Tab-separated table of C-alpha atoms in Angstrom:
chain	number	residue	atom	x	y	z
A	1	MET	CA	0.000	-0.155	0.063
A	2	ASN	CA	1.699	3.110	-1.160
A	3	GLY	CA	1.764	6.777	-0.021
A	4	ARG	CA	0.800	6.227	3.614
A	5	HIS	CA	2.195	7.089	6.739
A	6	ASP	CA	5.964	7.671	5.734
A	7	GLN	CA	6.626	8.719	9.227
A	8	GLY	CA	5.285	5.330	10.832
A	9	PRO	CA	2.775	5.514	13.784
A	10	PRO	CA	4.196	8.412	16.292
A	11	GLU	CA	3.382	6.451	19.258
A	12	HIS	CA	4.512	2.892	18.191
A	13	ASP	CA	5.365	0.339	21.130
A	14	GLY	CA	4.357	3.173	23.749
A	15	GLY	CA	8.115	4.382	23.698
A	16	LEU	CA	10.637	4.495	26.382
A	17	ALA	CA	8.020	5.228	29.022
A	18	HIS	CA	6.041	2.017	28.321
A	19	ASP	CA	8.981	-0.286	28.229
A	20	LEU	CA	11.608	1.083	30.725
A	21	PRO	CA	9.907	-0.362	33.879
A	22	VAL	CA	10.100	-3.942	32.088
A	23	LEU	CA	13.614	-3.541	30.987
A	24	ALA	CA	14.207	-2.078	34.417
A	25	ARG	CA	12.923	-4.883	36.336
A	26	ARG	CA	14.834	-7.555	33.859
A	27	ARG	CA	18.495	-5.774	34.465
A	28	MET	CA	17.717	-5.760	38.440
A	29	ILE	CA	16.804	-9.320	38.506
A	30	ARG	CA	20.489	-10.279	36.590
A	31	LEU	CA	22.031	-7.605	38.635
A	32	MET	CA	20.851	-9.446	41.794
A	33	ALA	CA	21.575	-12.951	40.543
A	34	GLY	CA	25.118	-11.718	39.395
A	35	ALA	CA	25.955	-10.569	42.927
A	36	GLY	CA	24.281	-13.202	44.813
A	37	LEU	CA	21.595	-11.346	46.342
A	38	VAL	CA	18.778	-13.408	44.963
A	39	PRO	CA	17.196	-14.996	48.189
A	40	LEU	CA	17.010	-18.754	48.718
A	41	VAL	CA	13.516	-20.277	49.088
A	42	GLY	CA	14.467	-21.995	51.880
A	43	CYS	CA	17.416	-23.137	54.192
A	44	ALA	CA	18.573	-26.856	55.123
A	45	PRO	CA	18.189	-27.989	58.479
A	46	GLU	CA	21.679	-27.420	60.753
A	47	GLY	CA	23.790	-30.444	59.941
A	48	LYS	CA	22.438	-31.223	56.672
A	49	THR	CA	23.851	-30.727	53.359
A	50	PRO	CA	21.131	-29.017	51.028
A	51	ALA	CA	20.276	-31.000	47.890
A	52	ALA	CA	21.520	-29.610	44.626
A	53	PRO	CA	19.195	-27.674	42.715
A	54	ALA	CA	17.735	-29.352	39.521
A	55	PRO	CA	19.424	-27.659	36.377
A	56	SER	CA	17.670	-24.547	35.083
A	57	SER	CA	17.036	-24.122	31.520
A	58	SER	CA	19.640	-21.469	31.543
A	59	SER	CA	22.522	-23.951	33.325
A	60	ALA	CA	21.449	-26.242	30.591
A	61	GLY	CA	22.643	-23.954	27.918
A	62	CYS	CA	18.994	-23.049	27.068
A	63	ALA	CA	16.900	-19.893	28.298
A	64	GLU	CA	13.616	-18.952	27.289
A	65	ILE	CA	13.201	-16.427	24.652
A	66	PRO	CA	13.466	-12.958	26.251
A	67	GLU	CA	9.907	-11.598	27.359
A	68	GLU	CA	9.072	-8.235	25.589
A	69	THR	CA	5.878	-5.692	25.208
A	70	ALA	CA	3.387	-6.441	22.763
A	71	GLY	CA	3.290	-2.800	21.764
A	72	PRO	CA	0.222	-0.958	21.399
A	73	PHE	CA	-1.313	-2.396	18.317
A	74	PRO	CA	-1.398	-6.114	19.296
A	75	GLY	CA	-4.660	-6.856	17.896
A	76	ASP	CA	-5.126	-9.724	20.472
A	77	GLY	CA	-7.971	-8.041	22.588
A	78	SER	CA	-5.679	-6.648	25.194
A	79	ASN	CA	-5.913	-3.263	23.386
A	80	GLY	CA	-9.200	-2.801	21.589
A	81	VAL	CA	-9.572	-4.818	18.560
A	82	ASN	CA	-9.249	-8.725	18.402
A	83	VAL	CA	-8.319	-10.682	15.196
A	84	LEU	CA	-7.482	-13.794	16.816
A	85	LYS	CA	-11.125	-14.552	17.080
A	86	GLU	CA	-12.052	-13.797	13.379
A	87	SER	CA	-12.493	-16.415	11.038
A	88	GLY	CA	-9.731	-17.110	8.537
A	89	VAL	CA	-6.881	-15.657	10.934
A	90	VAL	CA	-5.176	-19.276	10.837
A	91	ARG	CA	-3.007	-19.056	7.955
A	92	SER	CA	0.539	-18.902	6.489
A	93	ASP	CA	0.184	-16.431	3.980
A	94	ILE	CA	-0.422	-13.028	6.108
A	95	THR	CA	0.296	-10.566	3.344
A	96	ARG	CA	-3.520	-9.952	2.396
A	97	SER	CA	-6.396	-8.923	4.506
A	98	PHE	CA	-8.969	-11.625	5.169
A	99	GLY	CA	-12.756	-11.937	6.091
A	100	ASP	CA	-14.624	-8.433	6.256
A	101	SER	CA	-11.693	-6.558	5.934
A	102	ALA	CA	-11.102	-3.849	3.020
A	103	GLY	CA	-9.351	-6.900	1.216
A	104	GLY	CA	-5.935	-5.083	0.582
A	105	THR	CA	-2.450	-6.399	0.211
A	106	ALA	CA	0.593	-5.393	1.972
A	107	ASP	CA	3.559	-4.724	-0.840
A	108	GLY	CA	7.226	-5.403	-0.373
A	109	VAL	CA	10.087	-7.368	-0.467
A	110	PRO	CA	9.007	-11.060	0.104
A	111	LEU	CA	9.836	-12.457	3.433
A	112	THR	CA	9.250	-16.162	4.686
A	113	ILE	CA	9.444	-16.380	8.513
A	114	THR	CA	10.087	-19.691	10.048
A	115	LEU	CA	10.130	-19.999	14.031
A	116	THR	CA	11.283	-23.061	15.753
A	117	VAL	CA	9.528	-23.383	19.366
A	118	VAL	CA	11.252	-25.609	21.467
A	119	ASP	CA	11.015	-26.791	25.197
A	120	ALA	CA	13.575	-24.385	27.343
A	121	ALA	CA	13.251	-27.003	30.286
A	122	SER	CA	14.539	-29.809	28.209
A	123	GLY	CA	17.543	-28.073	27.284
A	124	CYS	CA	15.837	-27.003	23.682
A	125	GLY	CA	15.918	-30.311	22.679
A	126	MET	CA	12.199	-31.148	22.357
A	127	PRO	CA	10.167	-29.698	19.945
A	128	LYS	CA	6.998	-28.184	20.965
A	129	ARG	CA	4.344	-29.797	19.099
A	130	GLY	CA	0.752	-28.682	18.931
A	131	ALA	CA	1.291	-24.995	20.306
A	132	ALA	CA	0.524	-21.952	18.494
A	133	VAL	CA	2.268	-18.825	17.104
A	134	TYR	CA	0.304	-15.426	16.667
A	135	LEU	CA	2.488	-13.009	14.459
A	136	TRP	CA	2.090	-9.565	13.614
A	137	GLN	CA	4.222	-6.760	12.035
A	138	CYS	CA	4.261	-3.289	10.344
A	139	ASP	CA	3.673	-2.924	6.462
A	140	ARG	CA	6.357	-1.395	4.019
A	141	GLU	CA	5.155	2.142	5.132
A	142	GLY	CA	5.593	1.448	8.857
A	143	ALA	CA	1.950	1.050	9.628
A	144	TYR	CA	0.034	-1.432	11.765
A	145	SER	CA	-3.327	-2.750	10.135
A	146	LEU	CA	-6.114	-2.379	12.197
A	147	TYR	CA	-4.877	0.609	13.935
A	148	SER	CA	-2.597	3.074	11.741
A	149	GLU	CA	-4.389	5.622	9.952
A	150	GLY	CA	-5.204	4.564	6.456
A	151	VAL	CA	-5.209	0.553	7.346
A	152	THR	CA	-7.857	0.365	10.360
A	153	GLY	CA	-9.974	-1.353	7.696
A	154	GLU	CA	-7.114	-3.956	6.786
A	155	ASN	CA	-6.207	-6.819	8.838
A	156	TYR	CA	-3.184	-8.013	6.633
A	157	LEU	CA	0.319	-8.697	8.194
A	158	ARG	CA	-1.385	-10.869	11.372
A	159	GLY	CA	-1.899	-14.681	11.361
A	160	VAL	CA	-1.885	-17.666	13.569
A	161	GLN	CA	-0.064	-21.232	12.830
A	162	GLU	CA	-0.358	-24.411	14.839
A	163	THR	CA	3.405	-25.828	15.181
A	164	ASP	CA	4.340	-29.047	13.223
A	165	GLY	CA	5.938	-31.937	14.697
A	166	GLU	CA	9.350	-30.395	14.294
A	167	GLY	CA	7.686	-27.174	16.559
A	168	ARG	CA	7.769	-24.969	13.444
A	169	VAL	CA	5.559	-22.373	12.085
A	170	THR	CA	5.908	-20.531	8.539
A	171	PHE	CA	4.627	-17.248	7.541
A	172	ARG	CA	4.665	-15.628	4.120
A	173	SER	CA	5.072	-11.991	4.532
A	174	VAL	CA	6.833	-8.819	3.236
A	175	PHE	CA	10.016	-7.230	4.911
A	176	PRO	CA	8.535	-4.771	7.528
A	177	GLY	CA	9.636	-1.185	7.274
A	178	CYS	CA	11.352	0.987	9.739
A	179	TYR	CA	9.726	3.718	11.645
A	180	PRO	CA	10.787	6.344	13.852
A	181	GLY	CA	12.462	5.330	17.210
A	182	ARG	CA	12.451	1.419	16.697
A	183	TRP	CA	14.673	-0.977	15.198
A	184	PRO	CA	13.106	-3.369	12.453
A	185	HIS	CA	11.136	-5.986	14.234
A	186	VAL	CA	8.337	-8.546	14.031
A	187	HIS	CA	6.170	-9.080	17.163
A	188	PHE	CA	4.822	-12.737	17.957
A	189	GLU	CA	2.962	-14.462	21.185
A	190	VAL	CA	3.248	-18.227	21.693
A	191	TYR	CA	0.296	-20.390	23.030
A	192	GLY	CA	-0.121	-23.740	24.506
A	193	SER	CA	-2.300	-24.812	21.785
A	194	LEU	CA	-4.188	-23.505	18.525
A	195	ALA	CA	-7.475	-23.602	20.427
A	196	ASP	CA	-5.843	-21.155	23.161
A	197	ALA	CA	-4.601	-18.570	20.657
A	198	THR	CA	-8.034	-18.613	18.600
A	199	ALA	CA	-9.713	-17.876	21.808
A	200	ALA	CA	-6.954	-14.997	22.770
A	201	THR	CA	-6.272	-16.562	26.202
A	202	SER	CA	-3.217	-18.390	27.884
A	203	ILE	CA	-0.382	-16.603	26.270
A	204	THR	CA	2.763	-18.177	27.429
A	205	ASN	CA	5.394	-15.911	25.776
A	206	THR	CA	5.540	-12.541	24.004
A	207	SER	CA	8.749	-11.549	22.289
A	208	GLN	CA	9.929	-9.729	19.139
A	209	LEU	CA	12.251	-10.813	16.383
A	210	ALA	CA	14.943	-8.448	15.022
A	211	PHE	CA	16.532	-8.163	11.589
A	212	PRO	CA	20.209	-7.875	10.691
A	213	LYS	CA	21.452	-4.329	9.845
A	214	GLU	CA	22.776	-5.568	6.537
A	215	VAL	CA	19.819	-7.097	5.383
A	216	CYS	CA	17.781	-4.121	6.113
A	217	ASP	CA	20.061	-1.698	4.305
A	218	THR	CA	19.705	-3.745	1.335
A	219	VAL	CA	15.952	-4.163	1.476
A	220	TYR	CA	15.476	-0.456	2.083
A	221	ALA	CA	17.703	0.312	-0.996
A	222	THR	CA	14.781	-0.863	-2.979
A	223	ASP	CA	11.548	0.897	-4.437
A	224	GLY	CA	9.018	1.681	-1.710
A	225	TYR	CA	11.209	1.920	1.652
A	226	GLY	CA	12.481	5.330	0.998
A	227	ALA	CA	11.261	6.467	4.419
A	228	SER	CA	12.723	3.531	6.244
A	229	VAL	CA	16.224	4.446	4.886
A	230	ARG	CA	15.728	7.909	6.858
A	231	ASN	CA	14.530	6.267	9.859
A	232	LEU	CA	17.198	3.498	10.270
A	233	SER	CA	20.065	5.863	9.743
A	234	GLY	CA	20.130	7.338	13.374
A	235	LEU	CA	19.283	3.857	14.975
A	236	SER	CA	20.950	0.837	16.086
A	237	LEU	CA	20.411	-2.508	18.131
A	238	GLU	CA	22.351	-1.554	20.700
A	239	ASP	CA	20.308	1.658	21.419
A	240	ASP	CA	17.081	0.184	20.655
A	241	GLY	CA	14.649	0.520	23.651
A	242	ILE	CA	13.703	-3.183	23.406
A	243	PHE	CA	16.942	-4.915	22.043
A	244	ARG	CA	19.336	-2.834	23.871
A	245	ASP	CA	19.548	-4.984	26.940
A	246	GLY	CA	20.493	-8.046	24.718
A	247	HIS	CA	19.702	-9.317	21.145
A	248	ASP	CA	21.451	-12.264	20.323
A	249	ARG	CA	18.652	-14.902	20.844
A	250	GLN	CA	16.387	-12.696	19.192
A	251	LEU	CA	18.540	-12.009	16.074
A	252	ALA	CA	16.922	-13.788	12.891
A	253	ALA	CA	19.199	-15.961	10.786
A	254	MET	CA	18.707	-14.479	7.124
A	255	GLU	CA	19.281	-16.113	3.534
A	256	GLY	CA	17.837	-14.834	0.285
A	257	SER	CA	17.928	-11.513	-2.106
A	258	THR	CA	15.825	-8.584	-2.742
A	259	GLY	CA	14.854	-10.183	-6.231
A	260	ALA	CA	14.308	-13.785	-4.842
A	261	GLY	CA	13.012	-12.728	-1.386
A	262	TYR	CA	14.262	-13.585	2.067
A	263	SER	CA	13.935	-16.034	4.629
A	264	ALA	CA	14.140	-15.182	8.029
A	265	THR	CA	14.491	-18.115	10.810
A	266	LEU	CA	14.650	-18.043	14.834
A	267	THR	CA	14.699	-20.924	17.474
A	268	VAL	CA	11.788	-19.587	20.149
A	269	PRO	CA	12.634	-21.411	23.521
A	270	VAL	CA	9.660	-21.426	25.614
């Protein structure tokens, strides 16, 4: 969709005022743990040797995907509209609007997103079969369907998939634009089952996927992404309000080209 909202929604993701409390709590927990200040749940009786704690997912080399804000445009019923209860939301191709929407299509460089959901408690060795992922993102112009001016009647770039036997879900999308103040990203929520997702209940994890700078630079040099070039120029992953506290486990592995399209993959421990 062209000619809309080149500057991106000004209130995207609530800004730092929305995200700093969450980030501050996460940093405080890490600092306390590193200094040995996290209180013990209990003490062993005198003369007894405490039992060794069971290995955590972190000590086993696998930690859950970092928890992040869903932002102000989730479309899951937590902030107004709820696309999850609409017939047709379970789909792999999210480039087109569906149902009673305006029926538009999101333009841009083709992008296939594959998330592999695994069990963190087992050391990430077990796929989470039968879980569900709701994924949403902005379009090439930095606008979010259902919320942003000009696309409130659209519901493209939103969809749900059930994980297969390998814990995978795949979405066909377009490379998102970059709007002021945020690094290019995709939002997703993980649910215990497809029934939970389409009922918009029992979210287990909420996080975001980030894109490598070199891929962003290449994509944004193509037609239609002019505003993204300007918006990205003053940003970095290290300064982003969400990813600046660590992004290694949220940075997608990328393959492809602007002509053939890109594939983005990420392992999501939950």
